[in-house]
mmCIF file with all atom_site columns, C-alpha atoms in Angstrom:
data_model
loop_
_atom_site.group_PDB
_atom_site.id
_atom_site.type_symbol
_atom_site.label_atom_id
_atom_site.label_alt_id
_atom_site.label_comp_id
_atom_site.label_asym_id
_atom_site.label_entity_id
_atom_site.label_seq_id
_atom_site.pdbx_PDB_ins_code
_atom_site.Cartn_x
_atom_site.Cartn_y
_atom_site.Cartn_z
_atom_site.occupancy
_atom_site.B_iso_or_equiv
_atom_site.pdbx_formal_charge
_atom_site.auth_seq_id
_atom_site.auth_comp_id
_atom_site.auth_asym_id
_atom_site.auth_atom_id
_atom_site.pdbx_PDB_model_num
ATOM 1   C CA . UNK C 1 1   ? -0.016  -0.040 0.145   1.00 64.00 ? 1   UNK C CA 1
ATOM 2   C CA . UNK C 1 2   ? 1.331   3.363  -0.879  1.00 70.00 ? 2   UNK C CA 1
ATOM 3   C CA . UNK C 1 3   ? 1.545   5.909  1.962   1.00 91.00 ? 3   UNK C CA 1
ATOM 4   C CA . UNK C 1 4   ? 3.506   8.009  4.170   1.00 94.00 ? 4   UNK C CA 1
ATOM 5   C CA . UNK C 1 5   ? 5.234   6.540  7.402   1.00 95.00 ? 5   UNK C CA 1
ATOM 6   C CA . UNK C 1 6   ? 5.978   8.520  10.099  1.00 96.00 ? 6   UNK C CA 1
ATOM 7   C CA . UNK C 1 7   ? 8.274   7.537  13.234  1.00 95.00 ? 7   UNK C CA 1
ATOM 8   C CA . UNK C 1 8   ? 8.103   7.130  16.004  1.00 95.00 ? 8   UNK C CA 1
ATOM 9   C CA . UNK C 1 9   ? 4.608   7.631  16.795  1.00 93.00 ? 9   UNK C CA 1
ATOM 10  C CA . UNK C 1 10  ? 5.505   8.933  20.404  1.00 94.00 ? 10  UNK C CA 1
ATOM 11  C CA . UNK C 1 11  ? 8.800   10.323 21.583  1.00 93.00 ? 11  UNK C CA 1
ATOM 12  C CA . UNK C 1 12  ? 9.814   11.692 24.667  1.00 92.00 ? 12  UNK C CA 1
ATOM 13  C CA . UNK C 1 13  ? 12.951  13.887 24.915  1.00 90.00 ? 13  UNK C CA 1
ATOM 14  C CA . UNK C 1 14  ? 14.943  15.699 27.734  1.00 89.00 ? 14  UNK C CA 1
ATOM 15  C CA . UNK C 1 15  ? 15.160  19.843 27.210  1.00 87.00 ? 15  UNK C CA 1
ATOM 16  C CA . UNK C 1 16  ? 18.207  20.220 25.830  1.00 87.00 ? 16  UNK C CA 1
ATOM 17  C CA . UNK C 1 17  ? 18.706  17.444 23.628  1.00 90.00 ? 17  UNK C CA 1
ATOM 18  C CA . UNK C 1 18  ? 18.067  17.106 19.491  1.00 93.00 ? 18  UNK C CA 1
ATOM 19  C CA . UNK C 1 19  ? 15.702  14.641 18.201  1.00 95.00 ? 19  UNK C CA 1
ATOM 20  C CA . UNK C 1 20  ? 14.975  13.364 14.646  1.00 96.00 ? 20  UNK C CA 1
ATOM 21  C CA . UNK C 1 21  ? 11.638  12.616 13.106  1.00 97.00 ? 21  UNK C CA 1
ATOM 22  C CA . UNK C 1 22  ? 11.545  10.345 10.296  1.00 98.00 ? 22  UNK C CA 1
ATOM 23  C CA . UNK C 1 23  ? 8.989   10.884 7.650   1.00 98.00 ? 23  UNK C CA 1
ATOM 24  C CA . UNK C 1 24  ? 9.230   8.216  4.714   1.00 97.00 ? 24  UNK C CA 1
ATOM 25  C CA . UNK C 1 25  ? 6.795   7.985  1.587   1.00 97.00 ? 25  UNK C CA 1
ATOM 26  C CA . UNK C 1 26  ? 6.223   5.930  -1.414  1.00 95.00 ? 26  UNK C CA 1
ATOM 27  C CA . UNK C 1 27  ? 3.834   7.794  -3.363  1.00 93.00 ? 27  UNK C CA 1
ATOM 28  C CA . UNK C 1 28  ? 6.559   8.845  -5.704  1.00 92.00 ? 28  UNK C CA 1
ATOM 29  C CA . UNK C 1 29  ? 5.499   12.498 -4.869  1.00 91.00 ? 29  UNK C CA 1
ATOM 30  C CA . UNK C 1 30  ? 7.984   15.328 -5.422  1.00 89.00 ? 30  UNK C CA 1
ATOM 31  C CA . UNK C 1 31  ? 6.939   17.596 -2.507  1.00 90.00 ? 31  UNK C CA 1
ATOM 32  C CA . UNK C 1 32  ? 7.234   17.012 0.985   1.00 93.00 ? 32  UNK C CA 1
ATOM 33  C CA . UNK C 1 33  ? 6.174   19.140 4.077   1.00 94.00 ? 33  UNK C CA 1
ATOM 34  C CA . UNK C 1 34  ? 6.295   19.293 7.771   1.00 96.00 ? 34  UNK C CA 1
ATOM 35  C CA . UNK C 1 35  ? 3.626   20.875 9.879   1.00 95.00 ? 35  UNK C CA 1
ATOM 36  C CA . UNK C 1 36  ? 3.093   21.125 13.663  1.00 95.00 ? 36  UNK C CA 1
ATOM 37  C CA . UNK C 1 37  ? -0.124  21.084 15.268  1.00 90.00 ? 37  UNK C CA 1
ATOM 38  C CA . UNK C 1 38  ? -0.835  22.759 18.635  1.00 89.00 ? 38  UNK C CA 1
ATOM 39  C CA . UNK C 1 39  ? -4.114  22.715 20.366  1.00 81.00 ? 39  UNK C CA 1
ATOM 40  C CA . UNK C 1 40  ? -6.623  25.681 19.263  1.00 76.00 ? 40  UNK C CA 1
ATOM 41  C CA . UNK C 1 41  ? -4.480  26.146 15.910  1.00 80.00 ? 41  UNK C CA 1
ATOM 42  C CA . UNK C 1 42  ? -4.506  25.471 12.366  1.00 82.00 ? 42  UNK C CA 1
ATOM 43  C CA . UNK C 1 43  ? -1.455  23.202 11.134  1.00 89.00 ? 43  UNK C CA 1
ATOM 44  C CA . UNK C 1 44  ? 1.593   25.474 10.511  1.00 92.00 ? 44  UNK C CA 1
ATOM 45  C CA . UNK C 1 45  ? 4.198   24.507 8.321   1.00 93.00 ? 45  UNK C CA 1
ATOM 46  C CA . UNK C 1 46  ? 7.806   24.362 9.451   1.00 96.00 ? 46  UNK C CA 1
ATOM 47  C CA . UNK C 1 47  ? 9.700   23.551 6.548   1.00 96.00 ? 47  UNK C CA 1
ATOM 48  C CA . UNK C 1 48  ? 8.994   22.080 2.776   1.00 93.00 ? 48  UNK C CA 1
ATOM 49  C CA . UNK C 1 49  ? 10.835  20.301 -0.224  1.00 93.00 ? 49  UNK C CA 1
ATOM 50  C CA . UNK C 1 50  ? 9.622   20.450 -3.598  1.00 89.00 ? 50  UNK C CA 1
ATOM 51  C CA . UNK C 1 51  ? 12.423  18.472 -4.996  1.00 89.00 ? 51  UNK C CA 1
ATOM 52  C CA . UNK C 1 52  ? 15.231  16.507 -4.221  1.00 93.00 ? 52  UNK C CA 1
ATOM 53  C CA . UNK C 1 53  ? 18.646  18.318 -2.319  1.00 94.00 ? 53  UNK C CA 1
ATOM 54  C CA . UNK C 1 54  ? 15.946  21.430 -1.880  1.00 93.00 ? 54  UNK C CA 1
ATOM 55  C CA . UNK C 1 55  ? 14.058  22.583 0.785   1.00 95.00 ? 55  UNK C CA 1
ATOM 56  C CA . UNK C 1 56  ? 12.575  25.917 2.038   1.00 93.00 ? 56  UNK C CA 1
ATOM 57  C CA . UNK C 1 57  ? 11.603  27.417 5.323   1.00 95.00 ? 57  UNK C CA 1
ATOM 58  C CA . UNK C 1 58  ? 7.903   27.656 6.419   1.00 93.00 ? 58  UNK C CA 1
ATOM 59  C CA . UNK C 1 59  ? 6.320   29.911 8.526   1.00 90.00 ? 59  UNK C CA 1
ATOM 60  C CA . UNK C 1 60  ? 7.553   28.426 12.034  1.00 94.00 ? 60  UNK C CA 1
ATOM 61  C CA . UNK C 1 61  ? 11.219  27.213 10.755  1.00 96.00 ? 61  UNK C CA 1
ATOM 62  C CA . UNK C 1 62  ? 13.313  28.677 13.881  1.00 95.00 ? 62  UNK C CA 1
ATOM 63  C CA . UNK C 1 63  ? 14.859  25.562 15.979  1.00 95.00 ? 63  UNK C CA 1
ATOM 64  C CA . UNK C 1 64  ? 14.281  22.982 13.208  1.00 97.00 ? 64  UNK C CA 1
ATOM 65  C CA . UNK C 1 65  ? 16.281  21.525 10.372  1.00 97.00 ? 65  UNK C CA 1
ATOM 66  C CA . UNK C 1 66  ? 15.683  19.193 7.516   1.00 98.00 ? 66  UNK C CA 1
ATOM 67  C CA . UNK C 1 67  ? 17.140  17.344 4.884   1.00 97.00 ? 67  UNK C CA 1
ATOM 68  C CA . UNK C 1 68  ? 16.086  15.876 1.171   1.00 97.00 ? 68  UNK C CA 1
ATOM 69  C CA . UNK C 1 69  ? 18.722  13.541 0.513   1.00 97.00 ? 69  UNK C CA 1
ATOM 70  C CA . UNK C 1 70  ? 16.097  11.080 -1.300  1.00 96.00 ? 70  UNK C CA 1
ATOM 71  C CA . UNK C 1 71  ? 12.797  11.769 -2.811  1.00 96.00 ? 71  UNK C CA 1
ATOM 72  C CA . UNK C 1 72  ? 10.982  9.325  -0.490  1.00 97.00 ? 72  UNK C CA 1
ATOM 73  C CA . UNK C 1 73  ? 12.622  10.667 2.880   1.00 98.00 ? 73  UNK C CA 1
ATOM 74  C CA . UNK C 1 74  ? 12.240  14.098 4.564   1.00 98.00 ? 74  UNK C CA 1
ATOM 75  C CA . UNK C 1 75  ? 13.671  13.714 8.116   1.00 98.00 ? 75  UNK C CA 1
ATOM 76  C CA . UNK C 1 76  ? 12.862  16.774 10.742  1.00 98.00 ? 76  UNK C CA 1
ATOM 77  C CA . UNK C 1 77  ? 15.342  17.602 13.457  1.00 97.00 ? 77  UNK C CA 1
ATOM 78  C CA . UNK C 1 78  ? 13.815  19.466 16.524  1.00 95.00 ? 78  UNK C CA 1
ATOM 79  C CA . UNK C 1 79  ? 17.018  21.037 17.980  1.00 92.00 ? 79  UNK C CA 1
ATOM 80  C CA . UNK C 1 80  ? 17.618  22.352 21.780  1.00 86.00 ? 80  UNK C CA 1
ATOM 81  C CA . UNK C 1 81  ? 17.057  25.711 20.056  1.00 85.00 ? 81  UNK C CA 1
ATOM 82  C CA . UNK C 1 82  ? 13.102  25.088 19.723  1.00 87.00 ? 82  UNK C CA 1
ATOM 83  C CA . UNK C 1 83  ? 11.226  26.979 22.520  1.00 87.00 ? 83  UNK C CA 1
ATOM 84  C CA . UNK C 1 84  ? 8.480   24.976 22.917  1.00 89.00 ? 84  UNK C CA 1
ATOM 85  C CA . UNK C 1 85  ? 9.078   21.643 20.886  1.00 91.00 ? 85  UNK C CA 1
ATOM 86  C CA . UNK C 1 86  ? 5.996   19.843 22.673  1.00 93.00 ? 86  UNK C CA 1
ATOM 87  C CA . UNK C 1 87  ? 3.502   19.248 19.730  1.00 93.00 ? 87  UNK C CA 1
ATOM 88  C CA . UNK C 1 88  ? 2.174   16.838 17.240  1.00 93.00 ? 88  UNK C CA 1
ATOM 89  C CA . UNK C 1 89  ? 4.239   16.622 13.879  1.00 96.00 ? 89  UNK C CA 1
ATOM 90  C CA . UNK C 1 90  ? 2.821   15.804 10.867  1.00 95.00 ? 90  UNK C CA 1
ATOM 91  C CA . UNK C 1 91  ? 4.678   15.007 7.328   1.00 96.00 ? 91  UNK C CA 1
ATOM 92  C CA . UNK C 1 92  ? 2.411   15.484 4.275   1.00 94.00 ? 92  UNK C CA 1
ATOM 93  C CA . UNK C 1 93  ? 3.661   14.839 0.479   1.00 93.00 ? 93  UNK C CA 1
ATOM 94  C CA . UNK C 1 94  ? 1.853   15.906 -2.888  1.00 88.00 ? 94  UNK C CA 1
ATOM 95  C CA . UNK C 1 95  ? 2.353   14.882 -6.238  1.00 83.00 ? 95  UNK C CA 1
ATOM 96  C CA . UNK C 1 96  ? 3.395   18.317 -7.423  1.00 72.00 ? 96  UNK C CA 1
ATOM 97  C CA . UNK C 1 97  ? 5.351   21.551 -5.902  1.00 62.00 ? 97  UNK C CA 1
ATOM 98  C CA . UNK C 1 98  ? 2.967   24.328 -5.371  1.00 55.00 ? 98  UNK C CA 1
ATOM 99  C CA . UNK C 1 99  ? 0.096   22.223 -4.435  1.00 52.00 ? 99  UNK C CA 1
ATOM 100 C CA . UNK C 1 100 ? -2.971  23.692 -5.803  1.00 53.00 ? 100 UNK C CA 1
ATOM 101 C CA . UNK C 1 101 ? -2.636  22.145 -9.506  1.00 56.00 ? 101 UNK C CA 1
ATOM 102 C CA . UNK C 1 102 ? -2.714  18.829 -7.618  1.00 53.00 ? 102 UNK C CA 1
ATOM 103 C CA . UNK C 1 103 ? -4.956  19.728 -4.900  1.00 61.00 ? 103 UNK C CA 1
ATOM 104 C CA . UNK C 1 104 ? -4.579  17.064 -2.228  1.00 78.00 ? 104 UNK C CA 1
ATOM 105 C CA . UNK C 1 105 ? -1.819  16.707 0.599   1.00 87.00 ? 105 UNK C CA 1
ATOM 106 C CA . UNK C 1 106 ? -1.351  13.181 2.026   1.00 90.00 ? 106 UNK C CA 1
ATOM 107 C CA . UNK C 1 107 ? -0.448  13.042 5.795   1.00 93.00 ? 107 UNK C CA 1
ATOM 108 C CA . UNK C 1 108 ? 1.326   10.737 7.629   1.00 95.00 ? 108 UNK C CA 1
ATOM 109 C CA . UNK C 1 109 ? -0.354  9.522  11.169  1.00 93.00 ? 109 UNK C CA 1
ATOM 110 C CA . UNK C 1 110 ? 1.702   11.880 13.266  1.00 93.00 ? 110 UNK C CA 1
ATOM 111 C CA . UNK C 1 111 ? 4.504   12.014 15.722  1.00 95.00 ? 111 UNK C CA 1
ATOM 112 C CA . UNK C 1 112 ? 3.957   13.110 19.101  1.00 93.00 ? 112 UNK C CA 1
ATOM 113 C CA . UNK C 1 113 ? 6.935   14.783 20.985  1.00 94.00 ? 113 UNK C CA 1
ATOM 114 C CA . UNK C 1 114 ? 6.700   15.664 24.388  1.00 93.00 ? 114 UNK C CA 1
ATOM 115 C CA . UNK C 1 115 ? 9.674   17.253 26.163  1.00 90.00 ? 115 UNK C CA 1
ATOM 116 C CA . UNK C 1 116 ? 9.890   16.871 30.071  1.00 85.00 ? 116 UNK C CA 1
ATOM 117 C CA . UNK Z 2 1   ? -3.094  37.271 11.888  1.00 66.00 ? 1   UNK Z CA 1
ATOM 118 C CA . UNK Z 2 2   ? -5.062  34.426 10.965  1.00 77.00 ? 2   UNK Z CA 1
ATOM 119 C CA . UNK Z 2 3   ? -5.571  34.286 7.249   1.00 90.00 ? 3   UNK Z CA 1
ATOM 120 C CA . UNK Z 2 4   ? -8.147  31.278 7.511   1.00 93.00 ? 4   UNK Z CA 1
ATOM 121 C CA . UNK Z 2 5   ? -10.945 31.267 10.499  1.00 94.00 ? 5   UNK Z CA 1
ATOM 122 C CA . UNK Z 2 6   ? -12.761 28.777 11.785  1.00 95.00 ? 6   UNK Z CA 1
ATOM 123 C CA . UNK Z 2 7   ? -14.651 30.750 14.827  1.00 90.00 ? 7   UNK Z CA 1
ATOM 124 C CA . UNK Z 2 8   ? -16.268 27.656 16.169  1.00 94.00 ? 8   UNK Z CA 1
ATOM 125 C CA . UNK Z 2 9   ? -14.289 25.478 18.084  1.00 93.00 ? 9   UNK Z CA 1
ATOM 126 C CA . UNK Z 2 10  ? -16.628 22.768 18.727  1.00 96.00 ? 10  UNK Z CA 1
ATOM 127 C CA . UNK Z 2 11  ? -19.892 21.561 17.370  1.00 97.00 ? 11  UNK Z CA 1
ATOM 128 C CA . UNK Z 2 12  ? -22.682 19.205 18.634  1.00 97.00 ? 12  UNK Z CA 1
ATOM 129 C CA . UNK Z 2 13  ? -25.228 17.651 16.177  1.00 98.00 ? 13  UNK Z CA 1
ATOM 130 C CA . UNK Z 2 14  ? -27.765 14.719 16.520  1.00 98.00 ? 14  UNK Z CA 1
ATOM 131 C CA . UNK Z 2 15  ? -27.419 11.804 14.407  1.00 97.00 ? 15  UNK Z CA 1
ATOM 132 C CA . UNK Z 2 16  ? -29.424 11.950 11.178  1.00 97.00 ? 16  UNK Z CA 1
ATOM 133 C CA . UNK Z 2 17  ? -29.101 15.901 11.202  1.00 98.00 ? 17  UNK Z CA 1
ATOM 134 C CA . UNK Z 2 18  ? -27.312 18.294 9.350   1.00 98.00 ? 18  UNK Z CA 1
ATOM 135 C CA . UNK Z 2 19  ? -23.796 19.496 10.456  1.00 98.00 ? 19  UNK Z CA 1
ATOM 136 C CA . UNK Z 2 20  ? -22.442 22.894 8.964   1.00 98.00 ? 20  UNK Z CA 1
ATOM 137 C CA . UNK Z 2 21  ? -19.112 23.723 9.787   1.00 98.00 ? 21  UNK Z CA 1
ATOM 138 C CA . UNK Z 2 22  ? -17.901 27.500 8.457   1.00 98.00 ? 22  UNK Z CA 1
ATOM 139 C CA . UNK Z 2 23  ? -14.668 28.655 7.287   1.00 97.00 ? 23  UNK Z CA 1
ATOM 140 C CA . UNK Z 2 24  ? -13.547 32.364 6.824   1.00 97.00 ? 24  UNK Z CA 1
ATOM 141 C CA . UNK Z 2 25  ? -10.643 33.481 5.085   1.00 96.00 ? 25  UNK Z CA 1
ATOM 142 C CA . UNK Z 2 26  ? -8.867  36.986 4.668   1.00 95.00 ? 26  UNK Z CA 1
ATOM 143 C CA . UNK Z 2 27  ? -7.059  36.667 1.677   1.00 91.00 ? 27  UNK Z CA 1
ATOM 144 C CA . UNK Z 2 28  ? -8.848  37.485 -1.783  1.00 91.00 ? 28  UNK Z CA 1
ATOM 145 C CA . UNK Z 2 29  ? -5.964  35.679 -3.686  1.00 89.00 ? 29  UNK Z CA 1
ATOM 146 C CA . UNK Z 2 30  ? -7.153  32.459 -2.310  1.00 91.00 ? 30  UNK Z CA 1
ATOM 147 C CA . UNK Z 2 31  ? -8.633  30.473 -5.184  1.00 88.00 ? 31  UNK Z CA 1
ATOM 148 C CA . UNK Z 2 32  ? -8.506  26.691 -3.936  1.00 89.00 ? 32  UNK Z CA 1
ATOM 149 C CA . UNK Z 2 33  ? -10.094 25.295 -0.881  1.00 93.00 ? 33  UNK Z CA 1
ATOM 150 C CA . UNK Z 2 34  ? -9.793  22.003 1.127   1.00 92.00 ? 34  UNK Z CA 1
ATOM 151 C CA . UNK Z 2 35  ? -11.233 20.449 3.810   1.00 95.00 ? 35  UNK Z CA 1
ATOM 152 C CA . UNK Z 2 36  ? -9.826  17.827 5.859   1.00 95.00 ? 36  UNK Z CA 1
ATOM 153 C CA . UNK Z 2 37  ? -10.736 15.148 8.832   1.00 96.00 ? 37  UNK Z CA 1
ATOM 154 C CA . UNK Z 2 38  ? -8.753  14.315 11.289  1.00 92.00 ? 38  UNK Z CA 1
ATOM 155 C CA . UNK Z 2 39  ? -9.153  11.800 14.051  1.00 92.00 ? 39  UNK Z CA 1
ATOM 156 C CA . UNK Z 2 40  ? -7.173  11.745 17.343  1.00 85.00 ? 40  UNK Z CA 1
ATOM 157 C CA . UNK Z 2 41  ? -3.670  10.523 17.169  1.00 79.00 ? 41  UNK Z CA 1
ATOM 158 C CA . UNK Z 2 42  ? -4.001  10.192 13.628  1.00 84.00 ? 42  UNK Z CA 1
ATOM 159 C CA . UNK Z 2 43  ? -3.033  12.314 10.360  1.00 88.00 ? 43  UNK Z CA 1
ATOM 160 C CA . UNK Z 2 44  ? -5.638  14.473 8.679   1.00 92.00 ? 44  UNK Z CA 1
ATOM 161 C CA . UNK Z 2 45  ? -7.192  12.841 5.691   1.00 92.00 ? 45  UNK Z CA 1
ATOM 162 C CA . UNK Z 2 46  ? -8.694  14.919 2.583   1.00 91.00 ? 46  UNK Z CA 1
ATOM 163 C CA . UNK Z 2 47  ? -12.281 14.995 2.269   1.00 95.00 ? 47  UNK Z CA 1
ATOM 164 C CA . UNK Z 2 48  ? -13.378 17.315 -0.331  1.00 94.00 ? 48  UNK Z CA 1
ATOM 165 C CA . UNK Z 2 49  ? -12.111 20.308 -2.435  1.00 92.00 ? 49  UNK Z CA 1
ATOM 166 C CA . UNK Z 2 50  ? -13.334 23.557 -4.427  1.00 93.00 ? 50  UNK Z CA 1
ATOM 167 C CA . UNK Z 2 51  ? -11.829 25.650 -6.835  1.00 90.00 ? 51  UNK Z CA 1
ATOM 168 C CA . UNK Z 2 52  ? -12.844 29.591 -6.942  1.00 90.00 ? 52  UNK Z CA 1
ATOM 169 C CA . UNK Z 2 53  ? -14.724 29.274 -10.316 1.00 91.00 ? 53  UNK Z CA 1
ATOM 170 C CA . UNK Z 2 54  ? -17.588 27.020 -8.548  1.00 92.00 ? 54  UNK Z CA 1
ATOM 171 C CA . UNK Z 2 55  ? -19.377 27.839 -5.933  1.00 94.00 ? 55  UNK Z CA 1
ATOM 172 C CA . UNK Z 2 56  ? -20.308 24.277 -4.809  1.00 97.00 ? 56  UNK Z CA 1
ATOM 173 C CA . UNK Z 2 57  ? -18.994 20.923 -5.024  1.00 96.00 ? 57  UNK Z CA 1
ATOM 174 C CA . UNK Z 2 58  ? -20.615 17.595 -3.745  1.00 96.00 ? 58  UNK Z CA 1
ATOM 175 C CA . UNK Z 2 59  ? -19.493 14.336 -2.935  1.00 95.00 ? 59  UNK Z CA 1
ATOM 176 C CA . UNK Z 2 60  ? -21.885 11.968 -1.485  1.00 97.00 ? 60  UNK Z CA 1
ATOM 177 C CA . UNK Z 2 61  ? -23.123 13.152 2.086   1.00 97.00 ? 61  UNK Z CA 1
ATOM 178 C CA . UNK Z 2 62  ? -20.611 16.093 1.734   1.00 98.00 ? 62  UNK Z CA 1
ATOM 179 C CA . UNK Z 2 63  ? -21.153 19.334 0.177   1.00 98.00 ? 63  UNK Z CA 1
ATOM 180 C CA . UNK Z 2 64  ? -18.750 22.566 0.155   1.00 98.00 ? 64  UNK Z CA 1
ATOM 181 C CA . UNK Z 2 65  ? -20.176 25.684 -0.875  1.00 98.00 ? 65  UNK Z CA 1
ATOM 182 C CA . UNK Z 2 66  ? -18.417 29.029 -1.755  1.00 97.00 ? 66  UNK Z CA 1
ATOM 183 C CA . UNK Z 2 67  ? -19.025 32.441 -1.529  1.00 96.00 ? 67  UNK Z CA 1
ATOM 184 C CA . UNK Z 2 68  ? -16.122 34.310 -2.686  1.00 95.00 ? 68  UNK Z CA 1
ATOM 185 C CA . UNK Z 2 69  ? -17.656 37.769 -1.980  1.00 95.00 ? 69  UNK Z CA 1
ATOM 186 C CA . UNK Z 2 70  ? -18.157 37.171 1.471   1.00 96.00 ? 70  UNK Z CA 1
ATOM 187 C CA . UNK Z 2 71  ? -14.986 35.068 1.701   1.00 96.00 ? 71  UNK Z CA 1
ATOM 188 C CA . UNK Z 2 72  ? -16.759 32.343 3.210   1.00 97.00 ? 72  UNK Z CA 1
ATOM 189 C CA . UNK Z 2 73  ? -16.944 28.663 2.847   1.00 97.00 ? 73  UNK Z CA 1
ATOM 190 C CA . UNK Z 2 74  ? -19.181 26.139 4.455   1.00 98.00 ? 74  UNK Z CA 1
ATOM 191 C CA . UNK Z 2 75  ? -19.101 22.101 4.888   1.00 98.00 ? 75  UNK Z CA 1
ATOM 192 C CA . UNK Z 2 76  ? -22.416 20.296 4.823   1.00 98.00 ? 76  UNK Z CA 1
ATOM 193 C CA . UNK Z 2 77  ? -22.605 16.904 6.183   1.00 98.00 ? 77  UNK Z CA 1
ATOM 194 C CA . UNK Z 2 78  ? -26.243 15.290 5.604   1.00 97.00 ? 78  UNK Z CA 1
ATOM 195 C CA . UNK Z 2 79  ? -27.155 12.930 7.175   1.00 98.00 ? 79  UNK Z CA 1
ATOM 196 C CA . UNK Z 2 80  ? -24.797 13.311 9.891   1.00 98.00 ? 80  UNK Z CA 1
ATOM 197 C CA . UNK Z 2 81  ? -23.260 9.913  11.653  1.00 97.00 ? 81  UNK Z CA 1
ATOM 198 C CA . UNK Z 2 82  ? -21.407 9.310  14.572  1.00 96.00 ? 82  UNK Z CA 1
ATOM 199 C CA . UNK Z 2 83  ? -18.507 8.200  12.595  1.00 96.00 ? 83  UNK Z CA 1
ATOM 200 C CA . UNK Z 2 84  ? -18.221 12.044 11.522  1.00 97.00 ? 84  UNK Z CA 1
ATOM 201 C CA . UNK Z 2 85  ? -17.139 12.631 14.772  1.00 97.00 ? 85  UNK Z CA 1
ATOM 202 C CA . UNK Z 2 86  ? -13.915 14.196 14.097  1.00 97.00 ? 86  UNK Z CA 1
ATOM 203 C CA . UNK Z 2 87  ? -11.761 17.649 13.854  1.00 95.00 ? 87  UNK Z CA 1
ATOM 204 C CA . UNK Z 2 88  ? -12.460 19.093 10.424  1.00 97.00 ? 88  UNK Z CA 1
ATOM 205 C CA . UNK Z 2 89  ? -9.880  21.843 9.299   1.00 96.00 ? 89  UNK Z CA 1
ATOM 206 C CA . UNK Z 2 90  ? -10.407 23.961 6.091   1.00 95.00 ? 90  UNK Z CA 1
ATOM 207 C CA . UNK Z 2 91  ? -7.174  24.759 4.161   1.00 93.00 ? 91  UNK Z CA 1
ATOM 208 C CA . UNK Z 2 92  ? -6.862  27.692 1.409   1.00 92.00 ? 92  UNK Z CA 1
ATOM 209 C CA . UNK Z 2 93  ? -4.351  28.183 -1.344  1.00 87.00 ? 93  UNK Z CA 1
ATOM 210 C CA . UNK Z 2 94  ? -3.331  29.822 -4.387  1.00 82.00 ? 94  UNK Z CA 1
ATOM 211 C CA . UNK Z 2 95  ? -1.187  29.075 -7.194  1.00 75.00 ? 95  UNK Z CA 1
ATOM 212 C CA . UNK Z 2 96  ? 2.585   29.060 -6.057  1.00 71.00 ? 96  UNK Z CA 1
ATOM 213 C CA . UNK Z 2 97  ? 1.816   29.326 -2.311  1.00 75.00 ? 97  UNK Z CA 1
ATOM 214 C CA . UNK Z 2 98  ? 1.340   26.663 0.237   1.00 81.00 ? 98  UNK Z CA 1
ATOM 215 C CA . UNK Z 2 99  ? -1.697  25.671 1.719   1.00 87.00 ? 99  UNK Z CA 1
ATOM 216 C CA . UNK Z 2 100 ? -2.975  27.766 4.937   1.00 89.00 ? 100 UNK Z CA 1
ATOM 217 C CA . UNK Z 2 101 ? -4.975  25.920 7.539   1.00 92.00 ? 101 UNK Z CA 1
ATOM 218 C CA . UNK Z 2 102 ? -7.698  27.138 10.110  1.00 93.00 ? 102 UNK Z CA 1
ATOM 219 C CA . UNK Z 2 103 ? -7.378  25.960 13.757  1.00 92.00 ? 103 UNK Z CA 1
ATOM 220 C CA . UNK Z 2 104 ? -10.365 23.566 13.344  1.00 94.00 ? 104 UNK Z CA 1
ATOM 221 C CA . UNK Z 2 105 ? -13.637 22.528 14.374  1.00 96.00 ? 105 UNK Z CA 1
ATOM 222 C CA . UNK Z 2 106 ? -14.409 19.325 16.734  1.00 96.00 ? 106 UNK Z CA 1
ATOM 223 C CA . UNK Z 2 107 ? -17.682 17.956 15.455  1.00 97.00 ? 107 UNK Z CA 1
ATOM 224 C CA . UNK Z 2 108 ? -19.249 15.528 17.656  1.00 98.00 ? 108 UNK Z CA 1
ATOM 225 C CA . UNK Z 2 109 ? -22.504 13.588 16.285  1.00 97.00 ? 109 UNK Z CA 1
ATOM 226 C CA . UNK Z 2 110 ? -24.324 12.258 19.060  1.00 95.00 ? 110 UNK Z CA 1
ATOM 227 C CA . UNK Z 2 111 ? -26.176 9.204  18.703  1.00 91.00 ? 111 UNK Z CA 1
#
């Protein structure tokens, strides 16, 4: 089955530690995205990548880093510089960059990060 | 400033009745709109979309209405079922821009 796989589903981390969230897709989509969800807020875009070896900052990129070395993989690192890292993180992909023409974003099941 | 607003954080509806979820946007350049449904601890799943050249799109029990002059769209679910209980996000975008999501409305369909 084609889809997006995020891991781990739940993660706990101590303050001051970096943590990397995995996102893999086998949909052959060019574009991939990382969103953050907090209670009472919409999904906010952290980073996105329209093509391999290229990525751009979204609205809330500070304290995060990404890489896109392979088409199917777009890992997100939450660094110790991120002030409020506890959140639900969602990875998504779309067939084409600038997603309006392709319409739909496909989401993974999410990773819940809790900083202790 | 939120570009996409869903002013009702929650909504309760009796099973079999109509659910109406509302979404307002401020950017008149938005010309494509999506609705997503999200269950707890899962990723959102695409529900229905509408482009600005239409004012209505229907898919089974789900209909989305767009009023461009009012910058308002709504999702109608008829009849509502308990399995529809979820958080619904609207998202707006235009060519060359990433989608902007609203904060979501939690729908509870009561049996």
